[in-house]
mmCIF file of C-alpha atoms in Angstrom:
data_model
loop_
_atom_site.group_PDB
_atom_site.id
_atom_site.type_symbol
_atom_site.label_atom_id
_atom_site.label_comp_id
_atom_site.label_asym_id
_atom_site.label_seq_id
_atom_site.Cartn_x
_atom_site.Cartn_y
_atom_site.Cartn_z
ATOM 1 C CA MET A 5 1.546 4.958 -17.101
ATOM 2 C CA HIS A 6 3.008 6.467 -13.972
ATOM 3 C CA SER A 7 6.773 6.675 -13.763
ATOM 4 C CA SER A 8 8.684 6.061 -10.566
ATOM 5 C CA GLN A 9 11.273 8.585 -11.753
ATOM 6 C CA SER A 10 8.721 11.367 -11.514
ATOM 7 C CA TYR A 11 8.374 10.672 -7.803
ATOM 8 C CA SER A 12 11.572 12.185 -6.388
ATOM 9 C CA ILE A 13 13.316 11.162 -3.189
ATOM 10 C CA SER A 14 12.728 14.655 -1.809
ATOM 11 C CA ASN A 15 8.958 14.286 -2.308
ATOM 12 C CA PHE A 16 9.062 10.858 -0.711
ATOM 13 C CA LEU A 17 11.064 12.234 2.238
ATOM 14 C CA ASN A 18 8.429 14.902 2.820
ATOM 15 C CA LYS A 19 5.804 12.162 3.060
ATOM 16 C CA ILE A 20 7.615 9.956 5.560
ATOM 17 C CA VAL A 21 9.010 12.587 7.951
ATOM 18 C CA GLY A 22 7.330 12.028 11.292
ATOM 19 C CA LYS A 23 5.805 8.678 10.238
ATOM 20 C CA GLN A 24 8.770 6.284 10.272
ATOM 21 C CA TYR A 25 6.834 3.339 8.858
ATOM 22 C CA CYS A 26 9.932 1.189 8.530
ATOM 23 C CA THR A 27 11.815 -0.150 11.542
ATOM 24 C CA ASN A 28 15.225 -1.247 10.383
ATOM 25 C CA SER A 29 16.714 -3.141 13.309
ATOM 26 C CA PHE A 30 16.976 -6.133 10.948
ATOM 27 C CA ILE A 31 20.087 -4.667 9.296
ATOM 28 C CA SER A 32 23.018 -2.644 10.587
ATOM 29 C CA PHE A 33 23.808 0.773 9.192
ATOM 30 C CA GLU A 34 27.474 -0.230 9.305
ATOM 31 C CA SER A 35 26.979 -3.361 7.192
ATOM 32 C CA PRO A 36 29.228 -3.517 4.088
ATOM 33 C CA ALA A 37 26.263 -3.535 1.694
ATOM 34 C CA VAL A 38 24.795 -0.353 3.210
ATOM 35 C CA GLN A 39 28.151 1.404 3.279
ATOM 36 C CA LYS A 40 28.871 0.429 -0.318
ATOM 37 C CA TYR A 41 25.516 1.723 -1.505
ATOM 38 C CA LEU A 42 25.912 5.043 0.346
ATOM 39 C CA SER A 43 29.487 5.381 -0.895
ATOM 40 C CA ASN A 44 28.307 4.934 -4.485
ATOM 41 C CA LEU A 45 25.550 7.487 -3.937
ATOM 42 C CA THR A 46 27.984 10.005 -2.430
ATOM 43 C CA HIS A 47 30.386 9.515 -5.342
ATOM 44 C CA GLU A 48 27.539 10.044 -7.812
ATOM 45 C CA TYR A 49 26.534 13.217 -5.979
ATOM 46 C CA LYS A 50 30.049 14.675 -6.161
ATOM 47 C CA THR A 51 30.327 13.798 -9.844
ATOM 48 C CA LEU A 52 27.004 15.471 -10.615
ATOM 49 C CA GLN A 53 28.072 18.624 -8.759
ATOM 50 C CA ASP A 54 30.865 19.060 -11.281
ATOM 51 C CA ASP A 55 28.547 18.735 -14.262
ATOM 52 C CA VAL A 56 24.945 19.917 -13.863
ATOM 53 C CA TYR A 57 24.341 21.501 -17.244
ATOM 54 C CA GLU A 58 21.855 18.868 -18.360
ATOM 55 C CA ASP A 59 18.335 19.012 -16.915
ATOM 56 C CA SER A 60 18.313 15.274 -16.202
ATOM 57 C CA LYS A 61 21.484 15.602 -14.111
ATOM 58 C CA LYS A 62 20.034 18.550 -12.225
ATOM 59 C CA MET A 63 16.951 16.486 -11.388
ATOM 60 C CA ARG A 64 19.063 13.560 -10.231
ATOM 61 C CA LEU A 65 21.142 15.892 -8.055
ATOM 62 C CA GLN A 66 17.947 17.198 -6.447
ATOM 63 C CA GLU A 67 16.837 13.618 -5.773
ATOM 64 C CA ILE A 68 20.084 12.675 -4.072
ATOM 65 C CA GLN A 69 20.414 15.901 -2.072
ATOM 66 C CA PRO A 70 18.096 14.870 0.834
ATOM 67 C CA VAL A 71 20.096 11.675 1.348
ATOM 68 C CA ILE A 72 23.382 13.587 1.363
ATOM 69 C CA ASN A 73 21.956 16.080 3.856
ATOM 70 C CA LEU A 74 20.993 13.242 6.206
ATOM 71 C CA LEU A 75 24.425 11.634 5.818
ATOM 72 C CA GLU A 76 26.242 14.896 6.508
ATOM 73 C CA GLU A 77 24.187 15.541 9.645
ATOM 74 C CA ARG A 78 24.881 12.009 10.851
ATOM 75 C CA ASN A 79 28.624 12.422 10.224
ATOM 76 C CA THR A 80 28.648 15.714 12.139
ATOM 77 C CA LEU A 81 26.880 14.086 15.083
ATOM 78 C CA GLN A 82 29.347 11.201 14.983
ATOM 79 C CA ASP A 83 32.235 13.679 15.241
ATOM 80 C CA ASN A 84 30.514 15.449 18.140
ATOM 81 C CA LEU A 85 29.916 12.100 19.818
ATOM 82 C CA LYS A 86 33.595 11.230 19.498
ATOM 83 C CA THR A 87 34.525 14.523 21.151
ATOM 84 C CA LEU A 88 32.128 13.874 24.040
ATOM 85 C CA LYS A 89 33.567 10.398 24.589
ATOM 86 C CA GLU A 90 37.047 11.904 24.770
ATOM 87 C CA LEU A 91 35.799 14.386 27.373
ATOM 88 C CA ILE A 92 34.252 11.629 29.494
ATOM 89 C CA ASN A 93 37.461 9.567 29.350
ATOM 90 C CA SER A 94 39.777 12.488 30.139
ATOM 91 C CA ASP A 95 41.144 13.292 33.586
ATOM 92 C CA ASP A 96 39.439 16.688 33.592
ATOM 93 C CA THR A 97 35.893 15.287 33.934
ATOM 94 C CA LYS A 98 35.851 14.277 37.591
ATOM 95 C CA ASP A 99 33.083 16.778 38.306
ATOM 96 C CA GLU A 100 29.947 14.610 38.552
ATOM 97 C CA ASN A 101 27.546 17.361 37.419
ATOM 98 C CA PHE A 102 29.659 18.057 34.342
ATOM 99 C CA ARG A 103 29.971 14.355 33.606
ATOM 100 C CA SER A 104 26.192 13.899 33.959
ATOM 101 C CA THR A 105 25.572 16.780 31.545
ATOM 102 C CA VAL A 106 27.998 15.329 28.990
ATOM 103 C CA GLU A 107 26.419 11.870 29.234
ATOM 104 C CA ALA A 108 22.931 13.348 28.734
ATOM 105 C CA GLU A 109 24.143 15.194 25.638
ATOM 106 C CA GLN A 110 25.780 11.995 24.434
ATOM 107 C CA GLN A 111 22.469 10.142 24.671
ATOM 108 C CA THR A 112 20.742 12.932 22.746
ATOM 109 C CA TYR A 113 23.259 12.511 19.942
ATOM 110 C CA LEU A 114 22.819 8.735 19.942
ATOM 111 C CA ASP A 115 19.023 9.055 19.704
ATOM 112 C CA ARG A 116 19.307 11.533 16.859
ATOM 113 C CA ILE A 117 21.785 9.318 14.982
ATOM 114 C CA LYS A 118 19.417 6.361 15.305
ATOM 115 C CA TYR A 119 16.554 8.467 13.969
ATOM 116 C CA LEU A 120 18.671 9.642 11.015
ATOM 117 C CA GLU A 121 19.703 6.068 10.187
ATOM 118 C CA ASN A 122 16.089 4.867 10.195
ATOM 119 C CA THR A 123 15.092 7.842 8.051
ATOM 120 C CA LEU A 124 17.916 7.098 5.627
ATOM 121 C CA PHE A 125 16.823 3.479 5.291
ATOM 122 C CA THR A 126 13.285 4.602 4.559
ATOM 123 C CA VAL A 127 14.325 7.241 2.017
ATOM 124 C CA LEU A 128 16.644 4.847 0.193
ATOM 125 C CA ILE A 129 13.775 2.495 -0.665
ATOM 126 C CA PRO A 130 12.549 3.619 -4.089
ATOM 127 C CA PRO A 131 8.799 4.312 -4.064
ATOM 128 C CA GLU A 132 6.655 1.848 -5.968
ATOM 129 C CA SER A 133 5.289 3.550 -9.049
ATOM 130 C CA GLU A 134 1.613 2.944 -8.253
ATOM 131 C CA ASP A 135 1.853 4.387 -4.725
ATOM 132 C CA GLU A 136 1.445 7.899 -6.070
ATOM 133 C CA CYS A 137 -2.029 7.045 -7.402
ATOM 134 C CA ARG A 138 -4.753 8.843 -5.464
ATOM 135 C CA GLY A 139 -7.501 6.703 -6.977
ATOM 136 C CA VAL A 140 -8.338 3.062 -6.316
ATOM 137 C CA MET A 141 -10.921 0.580 -7.499
ATOM 138 C CA MET A 142 -11.558 -2.130 -4.909
ATOM 139 C CA GLU A 143 -13.547 -5.242 -5.755
ATOM 140 C CA VAL A 144 -14.956 -7.697 -3.207
ATOM 141 C CA SER A 145 -16.246 -11.020 -4.579
ATOM 142 C CA ALA A 146 -17.624 -14.112 -2.861
ATOM 143 C CA GLY A 147 -15.566 -17.217 -3.661
ATOM 144 C CA VAL A 148 -15.901 -20.785 -2.409
ATOM 145 C CA GLY A 149 -18.672 -21.384 0.123
ATOM 146 C CA GLY A 150 -22.008 -20.389 -1.391
ATOM 147 C CA GLN A 151 -24.286 -18.262 0.793
ATOM 148 C CA GLU A 152 -21.790 -18.259 3.689
ATOM 149 C CA ALA A 153 -19.111 -16.789 1.406
ATOM 150 C CA MET A 154 -21.574 -14.115 0.295
ATOM 151 C CA LEU A 155 -22.459 -13.235 3.880
ATOM 152 C CA PHE A 156 -18.803 -12.829 4.803
ATOM 153 C CA ALA A 157 -18.167 -10.849 1.623
ATOM 154 C CA ARG A 158 -20.771 -8.386 2.878
ATOM 155 C CA GLU A 159 -18.966 -8.144 6.244
ATOM 156 C CA LEU A 160 -15.632 -7.470 4.531
ATOM 157 C CA PHE A 161 -17.273 -4.920 2.248
ATOM 158 C CA ASP A 162 -18.702 -3.087 5.276
ATOM 159 C CA MET A 163 -15.290 -3.267 6.988
ATOM 160 C CA TYR A 164 -13.619 -1.569 4.027
ATOM 161 C CA CYS A 165 -16.327 1.089 3.835
ATOM 162 C CA ASN A 166 -15.679 1.881 7.503
ATOM 163 C CA TYR A 167 -11.913 1.927 6.922
ATOM 164 C CA ILE A 168 -12.310 4.341 4.017
ATOM 165 C CA ALA A 169 -14.321 6.643 6.289
ATOM 166 C CA TYR A 170 -11.677 6.197 9.029
ATOM 167 C CA LYS A 171 -8.949 7.345 6.610
ATOM 168 C CA GLN A 172 -11.198 10.217 5.444
ATOM 169 C CA TRP A 173 -11.122 9.208 1.795
ATOM 170 C CA HIS A 174 -13.979 9.657 -0.657
ATOM 171 C CA MET A 175 -15.916 6.571 -1.731
ATOM 172 C CA GLU A 176 -18.396 5.798 -4.493
ATOM 173 C CA ILE A 177 -20.052 2.404 -4.951
ATOM 174 C CA ALA A 178 -19.740 1.399 -8.617
ATOM 175 C CA GLN A 179 -21.446 -1.999 -8.420
ATOM 176 C CA GLN A 180 -23.201 -4.013 -5.733
ATOM 177 C CA ASP A 181 -24.871 -7.389 -6.288
ATOM 178 C CA LEU A 182 -26.635 -8.624 -3.135
ATOM 179 C CA SER A 183 -27.891 -12.149 -2.478
ATOM 180 C CA GLU A 184 -31.345 -13.142 -1.249
ATOM 181 C CA LEU A 185 -30.042 -13.520 2.351
ATOM 182 C CA GLY A 186 -28.399 -10.097 2.399
ATOM 183 C CA GLY A 187 -24.962 -11.377 1.412
ATOM 184 C CA LEU A 188 -22.780 -9.961 -1.333
ATOM 185 C CA ARG A 189 -21.957 -11.696 -4.597
ATOM 186 C CA HIS A 190 -19.771 -8.902 -5.926
ATOM 187 C CA ALA A 191 -19.171 -5.217 -5.294
ATOM 188 C CA SER A 192 -16.887 -2.522 -6.706
ATOM 189 C CA ILE A 193 -15.911 0.676 -4.901
ATOM 190 C CA LEU A 194 -14.203 3.721 -6.419
ATOM 191 C CA ILE A 195 -11.991 5.407 -3.825
ATOM 192 C CA SER A 196 -10.024 8.651 -3.983
ATOM 193 C CA GLY A 197 -7.698 10.177 -1.414
ATOM 194 C CA ASP A 198 -4.035 10.653 -0.548
ATOM 195 C CA GLU A 199 -2.160 7.345 -0.209
ATOM 196 C CA SER A 200 -5.336 5.327 -0.737
ATOM 197 C CA TYR A 201 -3.618 2.809 -3.030
ATOM 198 C CA HIS A 202 -0.521 2.848 -0.810
ATOM 199 C CA TYR A 203 -2.606 1.438 2.062
ATOM 200 C CA LEU A 204 -5.289 -0.641 0.388
ATOM 201 C CA LYS A 205 -3.008 -2.638 -1.938
ATOM 202 C CA TYR A 206 -2.109 -4.927 0.983
ATOM 203 C CA GLU A 207 -5.733 -6.107 1.191
ATOM 204 C CA ALA A 208 -5.628 -7.680 -2.269
ATOM 205 C CA GLY A 209 -5.873 -11.462 -2.226
ATOM 206 C CA VAL A 210 -8.022 -14.296 -0.894
ATOM 207 C CA HIS A 211 -9.538 -13.962 2.581
ATOM 208 C CA ARG A 212 -10.595 -17.210 4.262
ATOM 209 C CA VAL A 213 -13.287 -17.415 6.944
ATOM 210 C CA GLN A 214 -13.853 -20.343 9.308
ATOM 211 C CA ARG A 215 -17.025 -20.338 11.385
ATOM 212 C CA VAL A 216 -20.332 -22.066 12.022
ATOM 213 C CA PRO A 217 -22.927 -20.560 9.649
ATOM 214 C CA THR A 218 -26.232 -19.455 11.140
ATOM 215 C CA THR A 219 -27.957 -21.969 8.853
ATOM 216 C CA GLU A 220 -25.813 -24.890 10.111
ATOM 217 C CA LYS A 221 -27.833 -27.063 12.505
ATOM 218 C CA SER A 222 -25.127 -29.582 13.380
ATOM 219 C CA GLY A 223 -22.634 -26.946 14.576
ATOM 220 C CA ARG A 224 -20.052 -27.890 11.938
ATOM 221 C CA VAL A 225 -17.428 -25.274 11.072
ATOM 222 C CA HIS A 226 -17.485 -24.220 7.412
ATOM 223 C CA THR A 227 -14.585 -22.750 5.418
ATOM 224 C CA SER A 228 -15.371 -20.117 2.799
ATOM 225 C CA THR A 229 -13.377 -17.605 0.786
ATOM 226 C CA VAL A 230 -13.735 -14.035 -0.436
ATOM 227 C CA SER A 231 -11.505 -12.446 -3.090
ATOM 228 C CA VAL A 232 -10.420 -8.832 -2.840
ATOM 229 C CA ALA A 233 -8.842 -6.994 -5.777
ATOM 230 C CA VAL A 234 -7.253 -3.556 -5.465
ATOM 231 C CA LEU A 235 -6.566 -1.764 -8.734
ATOM 232 C CA ALA A 236 -4.869 1.597 -9.155
ATOM 233 C CA GLN A 237 -7.342 3.955 -10.807
ATOM 234 C CA PRO A 238 -5.606 5.932 -13.554
ATOM 235 C CA GLU A 239 -5.884 9.637 -14.227
ATOM 236 C CA GLU A 240 -7.684 10.779 -17.342
ATOM 237 C CA ILE A 241 -4.379 11.197 -19.234
ATOM 238 C CA ASP A 242 -3.283 7.603 -18.660
ATOM 239 C CA ILE A 243 -5.993 5.723 -20.521
ATOM 240 C CA VAL A 244 -7.520 7.109 -23.711
ATOM 241 C CA LEU A 245 -10.629 5.272 -24.941
ATOM 242 C CA HIS A 246 -11.932 5.898 -28.445
ATOM 243 C CA ASP A 247 -15.660 5.759 -29.150
ATOM 244 C CA LYS A 248 -15.136 3.329 -32.038
ATOM 245 C CA ASP A 249 -13.615 0.824 -29.566
ATOM 246 C CA LEU A 250 -16.586 0.938 -27.185
ATOM 247 C CA LYS A 251 -19.885 -0.926 -27.284
ATOM 248 C CA VAL A 252 -22.385 0.801 -24.994
ATOM 249 C CA GLU A 253 -25.610 -0.950 -23.998
ATOM 250 C CA THR A 254 -28.422 0.216 -21.738
ATOM 251 C CA LYS A 255 -31.006 -1.885 -19.956
ATOM 252 C CA ARG A 256 -33.403 -1.830 -17.052
ATOM 253 C CA ALA A 257 -31.729 -2.139 -13.683
ATOM 254 C CA SER A 258 -32.361 -5.322 -11.722
ATOM 255 C CA GLY A 259 -32.786 -5.887 -8.003
ATOM 256 C CA ALA A 260 -34.537 -3.972 -5.259
ATOM 257 C CA GLY A 261 -35.517 -0.407 -6.016
ATOM 258 C CA GLY A 262 -39.228 -0.063 -6.573
ATOM 259 C CA GLN A 263 -41.104 0.746 -9.738
ATOM 260 C CA HIS A 264 -38.348 3.047 -11.051
ATOM 261 C CA VAL A 265 -35.962 0.135 -11.487
ATOM 262 C CA ASN A 266 -38.358 -1.736 -13.738
ATOM 263 C CA LYS A 267 -39.453 1.199 -15.917
ATOM 264 C CA THR A 268 -36.270 3.073 -16.880
ATOM 265 C CA GLU A 269 -33.198 1.893 -18.761
ATOM 266 C CA SER A 270 -30.695 3.377 -16.324
ATOM 267 C CA ALA A 271 -28.244 0.435 -16.175
ATOM 268 C CA VAL A 272 -25.215 0.799 -18.457
ATOM 269 C CA ARG A 273 -22.897 -1.892 -19.810
ATOM 270 C CA ILE A 274 -19.721 -0.890 -21.684
ATOM 271 C CA THR A 275 -17.487 -3.330 -23.550
ATOM 272 C CA HIS A 276 -13.990 -2.394 -24.695
ATOM 273 C CA ILE A 277 -13.826 -4.249 -28.011
ATOM 274 C CA PRO A 278 -9.992 -4.531 -28.379
ATOM 275 C CA THR A 279 -9.545 -6.179 -24.976
ATOM 276 C CA GLY A 280 -12.990 -7.744 -24.509
ATOM 277 C CA ILE A 281 -13.256 -6.194 -21.020
ATOM 278 C CA SER A 282 -16.860 -5.450 -20.000
ATOM 279 C CA VAL A 283 -18.162 -3.450 -17.058
ATOM 280 C CA GLU A 284 -21.647 -2.658 -15.829
ATOM 281 C CA SER A 285 -23.128 -0.039 -13.498
ATOM 282 C CA GLN A 286 -26.670 0.277 -12.212
ATOM 283 C CA VAL A 287 -26.164 1.848 -8.788
ATOM 284 C CA ASP A 288 -27.630 5.226 -9.717
ATOM 285 C CA ARG A 289 -31.049 6.221 -11.095
ATOM 286 C CA SER A 290 -29.314 8.355 -13.718
ATOM 287 C CA GLN A 291 -28.071 6.681 -16.887
ATOM 288 C CA ILE A 292 -25.510 9.475 -17.293
ATOM 289 C CA LYS A 293 -24.107 8.854 -13.822
ATOM 290 C CA ASN A 294 -23.969 5.084 -14.380
ATOM 291 C CA ARG A 295 -22.134 5.650 -17.655
ATOM 292 C CA GLU A 296 -19.579 7.836 -15.874
ATOM 293 C CA ILE A 297 -19.011 5.200 -13.179
ATOM 294 C CA ALA A 298 -18.749 2.435 -15.798
ATOM 295 C CA MET A 299 -16.136 4.404 -17.762
ATOM 296 C CA ARG A 300 -14.009 4.955 -14.656
ATOM 297 C CA THR A 301 -14.263 1.262 -13.812
ATOM 298 C CA LEU A 302 -13.357 0.262 -17.364
ATOM 299 C CA LYS A 303 -10.281 2.503 -17.355
ATOM 300 C CA ALA A 304 -9.137 1.016 -14.056
ATOM 301 C CA ARG A 305 -9.448 -2.541 -15.397
ATOM 302 C CA ILE A 306 -7.637 -1.732 -18.646
ATOM 303 C CA TYR A 307 -4.901 -0.001 -16.668
ATOM 304 C CA HIS A 308 -4.611 -3.028 -14.411
ATOM 305 C CA ARG A 309 -4.400 -5.326 -17.450
ATOM 306 C CA GLN A 310 -1.514 -3.251 -18.809
ATOM 307 C CA LEU A 311 0.194 -3.258 -15.414
ATOM 308 C CA GLU A 312 -0.104 -7.033 -15.090
ATOM 309 C CA ASP A 313 1.406 -7.442 -18.554
ATOM 310 C CA GLN A 314 4.360 -5.337 -17.436
ATOM 311 C CA ILE A 315 4.822 -7.312 -14.237
ATOM 312 C CA SER A 316 4.622 -10.659 -16.025
ATOM 313 C CA LYS A 317 7.537 -9.662 -18.252
ATOM 314 C CA THR A 318 9.848 -8.946 -15.306
ATOM 315 C CA GLN A 319 8.458 -11.015 -12.450
ATOM 316 C CA ALA A 320 6.808 -14.253 -13.493
ATOM 317 C CA THR A 321 6.341 -15.566 -9.958
ATOM 318 C CA ARG A 322 2.755 -16.313 -9.049
ATOM 319 C CA LYS A 323 2.908 -14.483 -5.710
ATOM 320 C CA ASN A 324 2.964 -11.120 -7.505
ATOM 321 C CA ARG A 325 -0.571 -11.560 -8.818
ATOM 322 C CA LEU A 326 -3.173 -9.410 -7.102
ATOM 323 C CA VAL A 327 -5.917 -12.016 -7.038
ATOM 324 C CA GLY A 328 -5.761 -15.821 -6.991
ATOM 325 C CA SER A 329 -8.382 -18.238 -8.189
ATOM 326 C CA SER A 330 -10.391 -18.024 -4.936
ATOM 327 C CA MET A 331 -9.521 -21.571 -3.876
ATOM 328 C CA ARG A 332 -9.153 -22.262 -0.171
ATOM 329 C CA SER A 333 -5.357 -22.782 -0.271
ATOM 330 C CA GLU A 334 -4.618 -19.392 -1.852
ATOM 331 C CA LYS A 335 -5.092 -17.183 1.165
ATOM 332 C CA ILE A 336 -3.511 -14.065 2.611
ATOM 333 C CA ARG A 337 -5.621 -13.968 5.791
ATOM 334 C CA THR A 338 -7.817 -16.318 7.824
ATOM 335 C CA TYR A 339 -10.688 -15.191 10.061
ATOM 336 C CA ASN A 340 -11.393 -17.896 12.655
ATOM 337 C CA PHE A 341 -14.561 -16.910 14.516
ATOM 338 C CA ASN A 342 -14.546 -19.838 16.968
ATOM 339 C CA GLN A 343 -11.124 -18.815 18.261
ATOM 340 C CA ASP A 344 -11.781 -15.072 17.833
ATOM 341 C CA ARG A 345 -8.521 -14.927 15.835
ATOM 342 C CA ILE A 346 -7.387 -13.205 12.656
ATOM 343 C CA THR A 347 -4.208 -14.636 11.122
ATOM 344 C CA ASP A 348 -2.338 -12.739 8.433
ATOM 345 C CA HIS A 349 -0.261 -15.382 6.660
ATOM 346 C CA ARG A 350 2.168 -12.883 5.136
ATOM 347 C CA LEU A 351 3.162 -11.629 8.580
ATOM 348 C CA GLY A 352 2.707 -14.893 10.455
ATOM 349 C CA ASN A 353 0.997 -12.822 13.152
ATOM 350 C CA ASN A 354 -2.306 -13.300 14.954
ATOM 351 C CA PHE A 355 -4.733 -10.547 15.865
ATOM 352 C CA TYR A 356 -7.629 -10.990 18.247
ATOM 353 C CA ASN A 357 -11.019 -9.411 18.936
ATOM 354 C CA MET A 358 -12.860 -10.163 15.690
ATOM 355 C CA GLU A 359 -15.670 -7.727 16.409
ATOM 356 C CA ASN A 360 -13.323 -4.749 16.707
ATOM 357 C CA PHE A 361 -11.224 -5.854 13.740
ATOM 358 C CA LEU A 362 -14.226 -5.984 11.410
ATOM 359 C CA ILE A 363 -15.125 -2.422 12.386
ATOM 360 C CA GLY A 364 -12.236 -1.445 10.102
ATOM 361 C CA ASN A 365 -10.522 1.173 12.229
ATOM 362 C CA GLU A 366 -7.314 1.132 14.309
ATOM 363 C CA ILE A 367 -6.637 -2.640 14.362
ATOM 364 C CA LEU A 368 -6.878 -3.002 10.578
ATOM 365 C CA ASP A 369 -4.749 0.109 10.157
ATOM 366 C CA LYS A 370 -2.091 -1.351 12.468
ATOM 367 C CA LEU A 371 -1.998 -4.604 10.472
ATOM 368 C CA ILE A 372 -1.637 -2.709 7.185
ATOM 369 C CA HIS A 373 1.259 -0.707 8.611
ATOM 370 C CA GLN A 374 2.991 -3.941 9.604
ATOM 371 C CA LEU A 375 2.548 -5.275 6.067
ATOM 372 C CA HIS A 376 4.025 -2.061 4.686
ATOM 373 C CA ASP A 377 6.918 -2.403 7.129
ATOM 374 C CA LYS A 378 7.622 -5.944 5.947
ATOM 375 C CA ARG A 379 7.399 -4.950 2.302
ATOM 376 C CA SER A 380 9.809 -2.053 2.873
ATOM 377 C CA LYS A 381 12.344 -4.368 4.504
ATOM 378 C CA GLU A 382 12.132 -6.836 1.621
ATOM 379 C CA ARG A 383 12.620 -4.091 -0.960
ATOM 380 C CA LEU A 384 15.560 -2.622 0.962
ATOM 381 C CA MET A 385 17.212 -6.045 1.053
ATOM 382 C CA GLN A 386 16.681 -6.410 -2.705
ATOM 383 C CA LEU A 387 18.241 -2.984 -3.241
ATOM 384 C CA LEU A 388 21.323 -3.857 -1.191
ATOM 385 C CA GLU A 389 21.653 -7.267 -2.850
ATOM 386 C CA SER A 390 21.641 -5.582 -6.261
ATOM 387 C CA VAL A 391 24.615 -3.469 -5.145
ATOM 388 C CA GLN A 392 26.576 -6.528 -4.063
ATOM 389 C CA SER A 393 25.881 -8.514 -7.237
#
């Protein structure tokens, strides 16, 4: 398992400099909760400076150091700002050019202080342990709605493939089950790249589509659902699978593919006996390659099972589950084609221009950033509330 303690504040600061995902106008830097938390952190820093013989204390000191540096710079700017205000209010500043110069410098200090405060808020939020994962397994599955759900599942699948290319990550299709009309019953994608889980985790949930299917003669709007699961893909060291715990089966691949599909046993199915989890891969002509893909998929699902067990022990609320039961009421986003509107129910915001949204480029990226922003604010509030309690 990944540990959040191994992901230091200094590393996190390096990642967010210049990005400023989180806008923190929702809470004042001068609020008692913020000041109390920073005061406790400063006290801890001074205490550690007096006793850094243990490696764990040295590591903690290194984690706190970036926050202290930001605080010290802010305090210095505050002192400089106070001096400038005294100059402006003194009798010796009647020269308009001098006064204009001082006011311009004052604004520069104010802008820098605001930047430092936003950066501090962002750095204070502890990184979620899975965000450091560079590998992701994404699953797209048709839910309620029959063929229409499968057709929209294919559109979402294509959107995510485009988004992966847009973010310049590497993608490998692990499983793809197409319907007779070109829709998608189920597909799995293995993705690798910096911050891939950090971004894609917000897409997990039930997506609802409302539109008139091409096969509908009366013009009636249908409602269908598609489930999306996003699982952190573990490194080799995280999940160890023993041969005695695996049941490996081979068979002929099914579906389109010509004579080769029917004549060679290239499809691989692996069952993990202790957990009962089974995976299958038949996307490649090579049995060896399909076995490799199936093993990576199996590890991701076992890792996810372990993660869910952890979460259920500490957070039993249903909203923390990655995937619902695919019923119409359990939705994170609605795609209304008649009104050309995409509604993300977590944000309460509407996005328009369905065609551009489903391309999977800038508009989707903007929505994901807003979701990250909201999540960061919620976690910061939880952090401050824990200080007050």
